[in-house]
Coordinates of C-alpha atoms in Angstrom, one line a residue:
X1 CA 15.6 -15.8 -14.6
X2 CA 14.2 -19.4 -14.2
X3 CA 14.5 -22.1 -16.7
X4 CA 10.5 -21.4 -17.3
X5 CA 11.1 -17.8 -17.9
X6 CA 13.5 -18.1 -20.3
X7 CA 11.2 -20.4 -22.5
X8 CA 8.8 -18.3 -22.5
X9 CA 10.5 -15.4 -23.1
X10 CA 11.8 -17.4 -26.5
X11 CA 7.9 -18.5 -27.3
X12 CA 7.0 -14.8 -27.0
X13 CA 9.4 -14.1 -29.7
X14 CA 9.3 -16.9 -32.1
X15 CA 6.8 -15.7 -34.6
X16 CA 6.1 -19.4 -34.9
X17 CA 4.1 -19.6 -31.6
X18 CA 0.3 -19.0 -32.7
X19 CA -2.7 -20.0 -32.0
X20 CA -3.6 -21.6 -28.3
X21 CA 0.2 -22.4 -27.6
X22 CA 0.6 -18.4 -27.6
X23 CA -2.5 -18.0 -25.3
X24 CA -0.9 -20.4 -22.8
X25 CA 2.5 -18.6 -22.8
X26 CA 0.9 -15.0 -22.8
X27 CA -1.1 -16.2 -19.5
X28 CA 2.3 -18.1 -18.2
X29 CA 4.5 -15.2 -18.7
X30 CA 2.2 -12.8 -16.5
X31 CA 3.1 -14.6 -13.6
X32 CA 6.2 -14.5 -13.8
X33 CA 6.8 -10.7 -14.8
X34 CA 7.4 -10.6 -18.1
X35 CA 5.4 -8.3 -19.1
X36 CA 7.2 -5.9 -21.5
X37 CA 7.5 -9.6 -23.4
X38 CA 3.9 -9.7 -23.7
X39 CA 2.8 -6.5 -24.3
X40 CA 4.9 -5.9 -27.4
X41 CA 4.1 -9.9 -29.3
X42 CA 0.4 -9.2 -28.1
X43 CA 0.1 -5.7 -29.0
X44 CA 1.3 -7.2 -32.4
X45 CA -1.1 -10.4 -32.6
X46 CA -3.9 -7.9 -32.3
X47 CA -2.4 -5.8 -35.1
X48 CA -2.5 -8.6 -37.2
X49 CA -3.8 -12.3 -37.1
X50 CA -5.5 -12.3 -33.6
X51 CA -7.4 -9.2 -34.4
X52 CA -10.6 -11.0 -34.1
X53 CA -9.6 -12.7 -30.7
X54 CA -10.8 -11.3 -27.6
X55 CA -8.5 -13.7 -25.8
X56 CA -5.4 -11.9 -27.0
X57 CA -7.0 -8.3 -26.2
X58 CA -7.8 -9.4 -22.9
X59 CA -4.0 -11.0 -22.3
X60 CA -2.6 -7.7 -24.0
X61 CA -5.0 -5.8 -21.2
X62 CA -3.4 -7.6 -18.5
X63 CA 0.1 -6.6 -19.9
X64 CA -0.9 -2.8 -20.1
X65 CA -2.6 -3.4 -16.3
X66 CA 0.6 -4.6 -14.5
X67 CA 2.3 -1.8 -16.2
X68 CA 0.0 0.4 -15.2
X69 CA -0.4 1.8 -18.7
X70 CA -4.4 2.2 -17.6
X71 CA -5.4 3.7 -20.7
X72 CA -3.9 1.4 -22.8
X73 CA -5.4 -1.4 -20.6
X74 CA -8.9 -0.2 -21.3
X75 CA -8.4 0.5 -25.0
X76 CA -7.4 -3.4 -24.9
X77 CA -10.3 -4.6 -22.9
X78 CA -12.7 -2.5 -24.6
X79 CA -11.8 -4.0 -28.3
X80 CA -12.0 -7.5 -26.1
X81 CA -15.5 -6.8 -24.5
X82 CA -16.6 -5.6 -28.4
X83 CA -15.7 -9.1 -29.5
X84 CA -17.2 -11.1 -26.5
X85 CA -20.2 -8.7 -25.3
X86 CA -21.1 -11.3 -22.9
X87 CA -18.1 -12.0 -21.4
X88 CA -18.6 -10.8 -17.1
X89 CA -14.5 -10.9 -16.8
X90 CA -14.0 -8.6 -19.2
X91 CA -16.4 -5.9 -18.8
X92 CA -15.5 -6.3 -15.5
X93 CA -12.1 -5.1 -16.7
X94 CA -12.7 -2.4 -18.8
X95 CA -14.8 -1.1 -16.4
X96 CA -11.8 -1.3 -13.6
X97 CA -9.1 0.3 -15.8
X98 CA -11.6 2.9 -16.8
X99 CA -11.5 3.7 -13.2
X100 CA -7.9 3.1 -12.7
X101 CA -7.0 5.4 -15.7
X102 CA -9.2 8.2 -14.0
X103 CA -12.0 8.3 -16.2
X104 CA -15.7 8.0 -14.9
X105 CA -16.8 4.3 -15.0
X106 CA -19.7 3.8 -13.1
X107 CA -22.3 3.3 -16.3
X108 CA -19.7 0.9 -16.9
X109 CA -19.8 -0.7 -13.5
X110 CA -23.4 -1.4 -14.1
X111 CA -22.6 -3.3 -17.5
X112 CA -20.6 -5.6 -15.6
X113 CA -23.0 -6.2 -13.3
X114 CA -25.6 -6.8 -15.3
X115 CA -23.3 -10.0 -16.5
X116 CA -22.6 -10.9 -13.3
X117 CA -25.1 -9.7 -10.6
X118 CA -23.6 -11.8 -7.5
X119 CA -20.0 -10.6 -8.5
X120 CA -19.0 -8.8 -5.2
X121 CA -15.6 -7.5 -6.5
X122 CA -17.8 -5.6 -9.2
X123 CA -20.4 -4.1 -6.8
X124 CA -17.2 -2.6 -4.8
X125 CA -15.4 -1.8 -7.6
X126 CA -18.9 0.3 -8.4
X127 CA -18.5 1.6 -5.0
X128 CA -14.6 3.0 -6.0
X129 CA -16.0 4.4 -9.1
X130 CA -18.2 6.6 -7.5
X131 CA -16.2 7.9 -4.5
X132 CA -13.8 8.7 -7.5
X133 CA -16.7 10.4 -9.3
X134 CA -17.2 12.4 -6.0
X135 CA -20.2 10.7 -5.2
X136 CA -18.9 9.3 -1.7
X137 CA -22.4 9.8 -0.3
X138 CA -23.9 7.8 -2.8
X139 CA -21.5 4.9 -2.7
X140 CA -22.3 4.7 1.1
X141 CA -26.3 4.8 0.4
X142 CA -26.1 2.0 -2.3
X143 CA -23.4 0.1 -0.4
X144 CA -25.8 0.3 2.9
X145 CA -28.8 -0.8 1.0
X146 CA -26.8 -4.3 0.1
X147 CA -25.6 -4.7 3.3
X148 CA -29.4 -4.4 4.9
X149 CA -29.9 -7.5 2.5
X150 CA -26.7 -9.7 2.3
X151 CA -25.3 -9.0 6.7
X152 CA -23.0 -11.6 6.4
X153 CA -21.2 -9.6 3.5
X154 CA -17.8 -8.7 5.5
X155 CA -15.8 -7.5 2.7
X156 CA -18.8 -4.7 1.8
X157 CA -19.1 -4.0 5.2
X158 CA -14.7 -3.3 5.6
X159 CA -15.5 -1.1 2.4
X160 CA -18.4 0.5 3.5
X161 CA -16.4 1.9 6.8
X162 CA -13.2 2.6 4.5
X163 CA -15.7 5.0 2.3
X164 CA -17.4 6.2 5.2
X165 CA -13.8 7.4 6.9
X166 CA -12.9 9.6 3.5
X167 CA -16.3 10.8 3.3
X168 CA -18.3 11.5 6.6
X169 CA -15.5 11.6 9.2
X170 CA -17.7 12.1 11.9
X171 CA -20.0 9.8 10.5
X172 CA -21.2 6.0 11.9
X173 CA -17.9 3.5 9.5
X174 CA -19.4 1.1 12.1
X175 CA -23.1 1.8 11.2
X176 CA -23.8 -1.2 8.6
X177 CA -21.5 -3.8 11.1
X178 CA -23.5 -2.8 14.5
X179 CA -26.8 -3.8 12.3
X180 CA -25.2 -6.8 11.1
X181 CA -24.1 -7.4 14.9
X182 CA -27.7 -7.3 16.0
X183 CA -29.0 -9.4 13.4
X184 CA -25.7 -12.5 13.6
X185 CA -24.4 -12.1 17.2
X186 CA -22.8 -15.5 16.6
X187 CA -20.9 -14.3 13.4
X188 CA -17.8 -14.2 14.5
X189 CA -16.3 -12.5 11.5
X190 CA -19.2 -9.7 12.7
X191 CA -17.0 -8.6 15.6
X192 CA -13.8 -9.4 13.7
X193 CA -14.0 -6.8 11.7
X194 CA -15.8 -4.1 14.0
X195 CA -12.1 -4.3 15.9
X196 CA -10.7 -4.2 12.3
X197 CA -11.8 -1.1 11.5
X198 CA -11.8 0.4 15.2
X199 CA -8.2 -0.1 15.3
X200 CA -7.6 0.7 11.5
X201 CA -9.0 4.0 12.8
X202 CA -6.9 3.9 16.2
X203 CA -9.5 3.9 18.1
X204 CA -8.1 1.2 20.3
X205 CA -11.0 1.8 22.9
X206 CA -13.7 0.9 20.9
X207 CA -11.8 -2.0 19.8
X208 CA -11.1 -2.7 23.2
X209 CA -15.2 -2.7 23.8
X210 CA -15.8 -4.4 21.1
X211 CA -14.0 -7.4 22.2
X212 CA -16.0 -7.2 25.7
X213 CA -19.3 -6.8 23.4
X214 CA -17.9 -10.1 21.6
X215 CA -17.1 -12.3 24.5
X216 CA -21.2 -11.9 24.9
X217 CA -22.1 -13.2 21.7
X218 CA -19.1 -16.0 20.8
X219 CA -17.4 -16.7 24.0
X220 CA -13.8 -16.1 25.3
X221 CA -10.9 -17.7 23.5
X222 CA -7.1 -17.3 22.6
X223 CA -7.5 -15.2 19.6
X224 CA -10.2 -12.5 21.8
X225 CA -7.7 -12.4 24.5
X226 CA -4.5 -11.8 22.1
X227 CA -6.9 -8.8 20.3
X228 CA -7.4 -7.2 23.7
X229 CA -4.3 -7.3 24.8
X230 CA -3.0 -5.5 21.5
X231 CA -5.4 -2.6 22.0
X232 CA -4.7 -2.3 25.9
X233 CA -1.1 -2.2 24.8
X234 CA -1.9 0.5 22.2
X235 CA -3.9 2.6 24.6
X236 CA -0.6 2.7 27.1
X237 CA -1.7 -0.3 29.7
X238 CA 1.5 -2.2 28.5
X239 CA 1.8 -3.9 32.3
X240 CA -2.0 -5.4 32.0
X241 CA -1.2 -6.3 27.8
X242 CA 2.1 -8.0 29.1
X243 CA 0.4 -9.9 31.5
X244 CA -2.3 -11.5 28.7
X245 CA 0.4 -12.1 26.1
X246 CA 2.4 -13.5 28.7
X247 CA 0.1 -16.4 28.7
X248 CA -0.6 -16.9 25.3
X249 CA 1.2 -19.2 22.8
X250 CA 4.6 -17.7 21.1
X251 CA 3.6 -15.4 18.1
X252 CA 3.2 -18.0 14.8
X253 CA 4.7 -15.3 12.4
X254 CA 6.0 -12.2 12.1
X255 CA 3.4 -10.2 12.0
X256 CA 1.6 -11.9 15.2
X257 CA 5.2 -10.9 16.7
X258 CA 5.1 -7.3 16.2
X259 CA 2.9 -6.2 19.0
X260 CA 4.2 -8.3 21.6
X261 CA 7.4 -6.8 20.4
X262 CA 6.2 -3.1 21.1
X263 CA 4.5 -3.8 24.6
X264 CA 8.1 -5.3 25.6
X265 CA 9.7 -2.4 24.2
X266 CA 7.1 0.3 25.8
X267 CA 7.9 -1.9 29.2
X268 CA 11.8 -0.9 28.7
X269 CA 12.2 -4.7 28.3
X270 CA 14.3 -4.3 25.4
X271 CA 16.4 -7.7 25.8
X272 CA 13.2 -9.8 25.2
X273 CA 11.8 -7.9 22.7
X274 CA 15.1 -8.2 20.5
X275 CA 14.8 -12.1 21.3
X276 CA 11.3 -12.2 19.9
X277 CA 12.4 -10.0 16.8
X278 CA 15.3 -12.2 15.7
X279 CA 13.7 -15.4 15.7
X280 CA 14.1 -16.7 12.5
X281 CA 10.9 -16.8 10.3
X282 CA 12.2 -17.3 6.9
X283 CA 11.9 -14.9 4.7
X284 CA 8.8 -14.2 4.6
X285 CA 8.0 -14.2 7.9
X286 CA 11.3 -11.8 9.0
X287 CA 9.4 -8.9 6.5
X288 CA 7.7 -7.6 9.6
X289 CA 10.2 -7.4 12.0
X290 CA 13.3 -5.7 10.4
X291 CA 12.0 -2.4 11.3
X292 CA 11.7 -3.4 15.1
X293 CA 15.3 -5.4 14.8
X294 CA 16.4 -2.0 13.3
X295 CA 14.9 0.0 16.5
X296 CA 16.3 -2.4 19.1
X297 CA 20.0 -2.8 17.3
X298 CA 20.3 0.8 17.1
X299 CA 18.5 1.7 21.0
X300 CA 20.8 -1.1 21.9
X301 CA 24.4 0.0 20.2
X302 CA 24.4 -3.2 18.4
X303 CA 27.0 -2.7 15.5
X304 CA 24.3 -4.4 13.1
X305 CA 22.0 -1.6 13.0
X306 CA 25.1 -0.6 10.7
X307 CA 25.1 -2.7 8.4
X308 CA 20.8 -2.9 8.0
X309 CA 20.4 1.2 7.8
X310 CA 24.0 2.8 8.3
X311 CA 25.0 3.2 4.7
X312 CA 23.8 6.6 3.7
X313 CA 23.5 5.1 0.2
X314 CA 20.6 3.6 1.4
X315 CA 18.9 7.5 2.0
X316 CA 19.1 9.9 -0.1
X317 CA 16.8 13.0 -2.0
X318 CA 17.2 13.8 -5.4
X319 CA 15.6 16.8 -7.6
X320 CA 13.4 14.8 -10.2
X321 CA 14.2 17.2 -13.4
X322 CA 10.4 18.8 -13.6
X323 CA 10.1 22.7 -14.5
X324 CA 8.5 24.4 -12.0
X325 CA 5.7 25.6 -14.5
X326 CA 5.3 21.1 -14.9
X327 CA 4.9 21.1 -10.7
X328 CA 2.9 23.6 -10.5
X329 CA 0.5 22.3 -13.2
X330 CA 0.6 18.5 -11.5
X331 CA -0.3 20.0 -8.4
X332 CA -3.5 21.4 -9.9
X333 CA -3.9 17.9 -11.2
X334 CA -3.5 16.3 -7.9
X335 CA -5.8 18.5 -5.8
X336 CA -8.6 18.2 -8.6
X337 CA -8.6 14.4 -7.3
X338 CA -8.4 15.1 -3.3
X339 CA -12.1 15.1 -3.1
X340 CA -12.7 13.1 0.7
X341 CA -12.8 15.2 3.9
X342 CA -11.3 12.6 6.1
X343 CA -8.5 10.8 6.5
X344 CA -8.2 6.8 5.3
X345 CA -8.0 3.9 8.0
X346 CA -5.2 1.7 8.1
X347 CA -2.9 5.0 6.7
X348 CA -0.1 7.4 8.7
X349 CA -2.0 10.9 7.4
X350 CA -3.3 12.9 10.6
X351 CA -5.1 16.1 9.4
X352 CA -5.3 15.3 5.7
X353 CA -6.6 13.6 2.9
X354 CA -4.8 10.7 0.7
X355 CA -6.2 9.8 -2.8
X356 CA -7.8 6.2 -3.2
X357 CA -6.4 4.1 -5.7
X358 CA -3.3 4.0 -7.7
X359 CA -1.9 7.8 -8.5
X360 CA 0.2 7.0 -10.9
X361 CA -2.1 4.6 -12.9
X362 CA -4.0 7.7 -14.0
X363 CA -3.7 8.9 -17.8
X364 CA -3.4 12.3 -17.3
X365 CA -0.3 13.8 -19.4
X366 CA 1.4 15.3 -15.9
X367 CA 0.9 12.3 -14.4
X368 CA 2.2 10.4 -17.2
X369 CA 5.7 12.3 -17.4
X370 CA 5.7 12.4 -13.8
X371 CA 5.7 8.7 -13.6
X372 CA 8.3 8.1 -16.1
X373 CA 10.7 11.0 -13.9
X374 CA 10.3 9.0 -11.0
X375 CA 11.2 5.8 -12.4
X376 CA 14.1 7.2 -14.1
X377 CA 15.1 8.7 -10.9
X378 CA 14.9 5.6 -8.8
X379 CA 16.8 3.8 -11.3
X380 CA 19.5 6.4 -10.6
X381 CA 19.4 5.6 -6.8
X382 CA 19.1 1.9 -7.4
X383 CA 22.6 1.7 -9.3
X384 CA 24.5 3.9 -6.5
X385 CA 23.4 1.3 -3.4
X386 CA 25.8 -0.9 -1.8
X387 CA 26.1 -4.4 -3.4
X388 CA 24.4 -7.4 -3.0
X389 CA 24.1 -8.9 0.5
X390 CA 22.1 -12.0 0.4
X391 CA 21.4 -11.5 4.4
X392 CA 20.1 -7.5 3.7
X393 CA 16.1 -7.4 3.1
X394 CA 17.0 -4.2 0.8
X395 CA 20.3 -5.1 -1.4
X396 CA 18.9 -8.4 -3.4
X397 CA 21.2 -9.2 -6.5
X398 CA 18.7 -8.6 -8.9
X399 CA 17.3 -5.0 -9.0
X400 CA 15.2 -5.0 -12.1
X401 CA 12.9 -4.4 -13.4
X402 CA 11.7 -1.9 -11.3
X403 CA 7.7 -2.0 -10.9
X404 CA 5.7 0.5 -8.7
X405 CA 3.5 -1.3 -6.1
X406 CA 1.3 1.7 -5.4
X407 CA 1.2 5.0 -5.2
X408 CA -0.8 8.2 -3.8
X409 CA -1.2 11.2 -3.0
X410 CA -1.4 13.3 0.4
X411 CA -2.6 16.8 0.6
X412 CA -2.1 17.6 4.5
X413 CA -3.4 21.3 5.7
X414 CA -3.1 22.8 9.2
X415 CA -0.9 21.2 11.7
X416 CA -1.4 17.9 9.2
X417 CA 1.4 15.3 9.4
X418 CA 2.4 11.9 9.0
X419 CA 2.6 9.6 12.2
X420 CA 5.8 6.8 11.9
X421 CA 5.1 4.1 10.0
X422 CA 6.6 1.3 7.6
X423 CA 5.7 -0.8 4.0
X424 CA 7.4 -3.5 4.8
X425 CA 6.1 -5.6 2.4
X426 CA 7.8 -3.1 -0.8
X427 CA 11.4 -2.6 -1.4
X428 CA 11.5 1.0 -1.7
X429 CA 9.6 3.7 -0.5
X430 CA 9.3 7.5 -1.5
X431 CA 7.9 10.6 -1.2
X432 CA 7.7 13.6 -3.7
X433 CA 7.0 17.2 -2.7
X434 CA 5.0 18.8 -5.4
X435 CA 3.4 21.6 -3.0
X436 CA 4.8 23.1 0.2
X437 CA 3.6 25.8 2.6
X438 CA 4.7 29.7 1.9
X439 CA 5.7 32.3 3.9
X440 CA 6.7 31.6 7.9
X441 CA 5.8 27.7 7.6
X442 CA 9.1 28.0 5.8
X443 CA 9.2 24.5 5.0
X444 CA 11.8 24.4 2.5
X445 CA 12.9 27.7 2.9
X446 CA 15.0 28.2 5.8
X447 CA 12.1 28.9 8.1
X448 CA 10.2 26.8 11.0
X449 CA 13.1 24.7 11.7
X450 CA 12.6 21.0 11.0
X451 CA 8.3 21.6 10.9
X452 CA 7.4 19.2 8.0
X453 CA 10.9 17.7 7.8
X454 CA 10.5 13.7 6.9
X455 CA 12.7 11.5 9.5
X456 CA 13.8 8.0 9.5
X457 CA 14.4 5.9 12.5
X458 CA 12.0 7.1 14.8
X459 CA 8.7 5.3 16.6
X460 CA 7.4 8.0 18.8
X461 CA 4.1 5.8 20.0
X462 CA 7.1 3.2 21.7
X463 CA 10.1 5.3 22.3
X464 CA 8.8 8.9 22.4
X465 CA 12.8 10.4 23.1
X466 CA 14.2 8.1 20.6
X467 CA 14.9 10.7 17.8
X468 CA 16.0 10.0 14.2
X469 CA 19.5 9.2 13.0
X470 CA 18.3 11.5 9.9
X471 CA 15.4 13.6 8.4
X472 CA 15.2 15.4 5.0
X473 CA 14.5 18.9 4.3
X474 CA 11.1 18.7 1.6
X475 CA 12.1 21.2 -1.2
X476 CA 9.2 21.3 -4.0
X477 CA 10.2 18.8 -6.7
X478 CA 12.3 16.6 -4.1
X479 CA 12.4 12.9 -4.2
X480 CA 13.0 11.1 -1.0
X481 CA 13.7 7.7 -1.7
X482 CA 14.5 4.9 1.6
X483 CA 14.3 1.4 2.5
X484 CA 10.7 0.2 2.9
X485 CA 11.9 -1.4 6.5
X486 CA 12.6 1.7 7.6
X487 CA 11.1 3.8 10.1
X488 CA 9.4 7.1 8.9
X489 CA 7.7 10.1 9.4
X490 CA 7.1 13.7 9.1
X491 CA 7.3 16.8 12.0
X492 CA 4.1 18.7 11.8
X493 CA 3.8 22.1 10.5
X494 CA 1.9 25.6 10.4
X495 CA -0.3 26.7 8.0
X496 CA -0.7 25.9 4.5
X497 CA -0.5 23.3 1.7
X498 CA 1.8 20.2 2.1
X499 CA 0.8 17.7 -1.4
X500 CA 3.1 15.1 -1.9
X501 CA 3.3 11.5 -4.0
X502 CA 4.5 8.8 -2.3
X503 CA 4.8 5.2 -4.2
X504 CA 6.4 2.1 -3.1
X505 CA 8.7 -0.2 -5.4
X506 CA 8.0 -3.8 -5.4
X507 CA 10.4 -6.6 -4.5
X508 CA 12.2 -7.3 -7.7
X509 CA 11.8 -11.1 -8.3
X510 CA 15.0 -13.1 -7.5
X511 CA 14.3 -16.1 -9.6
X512 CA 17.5 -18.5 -10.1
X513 CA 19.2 -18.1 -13.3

């Protein structure tokens, strides 16, 4: 813990801080995670002597936010907005953890918009609200309808798509950007984000054409020529994508590394894609590339792959302690909130549906207690891994608190799966089974042999006969937990019902004592 943090850790608890002075800590202690601190002196200022303050409900709703305690949150913000009707921010936030705790918030949308009409993160949160009220079709209507007025509005254009994926599948995402396209053929953030969501969709031949359609409009240049190279690469022309990145400047950062990285490995030029992966970056920077240093050691025999994912500490599945009356109960819970028909851009799930937003944020009672089993059960895997290794993206010294990044839920039917993939940016990754397939799919049962098996270290769209170096059997009420660096995936199956909840643990801060 910094110097800083351990002030105002001792402000927080010095019943002599009041006033302003307790404000400014409050604020100041958010940002640097210490928010059990501020929760419990703020949830006792409002008890008492700030009652009257909307300030201190506001900073106590911030507290209950970031600890995802959504109904608490909104209780906070709306005793705050009571206090300071007219305050935009913090309708704006008791209409978001209305949302965020699962409770309809649209009419409360509305309120905040009414305070603060040219507010674009409130018309989109609007837009959330009503895809999670099941009115998809409206959010895209209303959403168009803005878009036909404001064309240069990118962010409600990216939304617009992202609703339009969960909702109408085989629907236009693009419709509201071609309209904006034909209105500012100069913008080039226009085309920018058509490719954006063409190859958050992997459609990598429409953002191949949408690139051509570009160069019309805004010219050529280094950045149009690096995007089409990526999607020729990504559509299998890895000879052509060589030969473009091969005259562009070295990648700036890591992520502008990665798909160089793959075209050199789809080329069997694994030598010069391990060069390019171990540059150093700083820390930072070297995020994205682990899981392709991990790939390359490992296709290479390199002893290090080893020491980064070796340790089968590092792996494991554990049963999470619920009945199976309490599973069978959260899994009504969870399919009650499935309510797209298509998949989301930008995600691994193939033939199945993901919730939007923050699973676990939700404030109903299974969710609740399901919450506080996982955290208890990744603070039983975090104490067994190796110790610290200052070098190792996933064994910092300090491990706590332990804070969830994000979380959902995938309900995958058919021959659904997940295609390989990595968070790179969390520290842990997951995935609960709360609902499997019965009968001959025989996932977890003995039956179908590794169909809907989850393995780690394989990258079938570079190295289709690389196979895992291990996979876990899903068994209803099984925690996976892994590296967030790592590889994975899951083997298709049969017929039926595969729900899980996945989550991601954040970087624990590694402040200086």
């Amino acid at each position: 813990m910094t110097g800083t943090a351990v002030q105002l850790r001792a402000m927080l608890a010095d019943p002599g801080t009041s006033g302003e002075a307790l404000m400014r800590a409050g604020l100041a202690a958010l940002k640097v995670d210490l928010l059990e601190a501020v929760e419990r002196r703020f949830a006792q200022e409002t008890a008492g002597r700030e009652a009257r303050n909307p300030r201190a409900w506001q900073i106590l709703g911030l507290a209950r936010r970031d600890l995802q305690d959504s109904a608490g949150a909104n209780a906070a913000f709306t005793r705050a907005g009571k206090l300071a009707p007219t305050d935009a921010l913090i309708a704006h936030s008791q209409a978001r953890t209305a949302m965020e705790a699962g409770r309809r918030a649209v009419a409360l949308f509305d309120r905040a918009r009414a305070l603060a009409p040219a507010d674009g993160s409130v018309i989109l949160g609007r837009a959330a609200a009503q895809l999670a009220a099941g009115d998809g079709v409206a959010s895209l209507a209303d959403l168009a309808r803005l878009l036909a007025a404001n064309p240069g509005w990118i962010e409600g254009h990216r939304t617009y798509a992202r609703i339009a994926a969960i909702v109408d599948p085989a629907g236009k995402r693009m419709a509201t950007l071609r309209a904006a396209a034909a209105r500012l053929p100069r913008q080039a953030e226009v085309w920018m984000a058509m490719y954006q969501i063409a190859s958050e969709g992997s459609d990598y031949q429409a953002a191949r054409d949408v690139i051509g359609e570009a160069r019309k409009h805004i010219g050529g240049g280094a950045e149009l020529d690096r995007l089409e190279a990526i999607a020729m690469s990504e559509l299998g022309d890895a000879q052509a994508a060589q030969a473009v990145f091969d005259r562009l400047p070295a990648p700036a950062n890591g992520e502008a590394s990665v798909f160089p990285i793959r075209n050199l490995i789809r080329l069997g030029r694994h030598d010069e894609a391990l060069r390019l992966a171990e540059r150093p970056l700083g820390k930072q920077g070297d995020l994205p590339l682990w899981p392709y240093r991990a790939l390359l050691w490992r296709l290479l025999g390199d002893a290090r792959w080893e020491w980064l994912e070796g340790d089968e500490r590092l792996i494991a599945g554990y049963d999470v302690g619920l009945s199976d009356a309490e599973l069978a109960t959260l899994a009504e819970v969870l399919r009650a909130i499935h309510t797209g028909k298509g998949q989301p851009l930008d995600q691994s799930v193939r033939g199945g549906t993901q919730t939007d937003g923050n699973v676990l944020a939700r404030e109903e009672p299974e969710i609740r207690r399901l919450r506080q089993a996982l955290l208890e059960t990744v603070a039983r895997h975090v104490v067994q891994l190796p110790p610290h290794d200052p070098r190792h993206p996933t064994l910092p010294r300090v491990r706590e608190p332990l804070r969830i990044a994000g979380a959902w839920s995938v309900r995958l039917t058919g021959k659904g799966f997940h295609v390989d993939h990595v968070h790179y940016q969390g520290w842990l990754s997951s995935a609960l089974y709360v609902a499997l397939p019965e009968g001959d799919a025989g996932i977890g049962r003995g039956g179908g042999g590794e169909a809907g098996w989850l393995a780690f270290g394989e990258c079938l769209s570079i190295l289709p006969d690389f196979k895992a170096f291990r996979t876990i059997e899903p068994k209803v009420g099984r925690l996976a937990l892994f590296p967030s660096t790592t590889w994975h995936g899951t083997r298709p199956f049969g017929e039926g019902e595969r729900m899980t909840v996945a989550f991601d643990i954040a970087p624990p801060r590694q402040d200086a004592a």
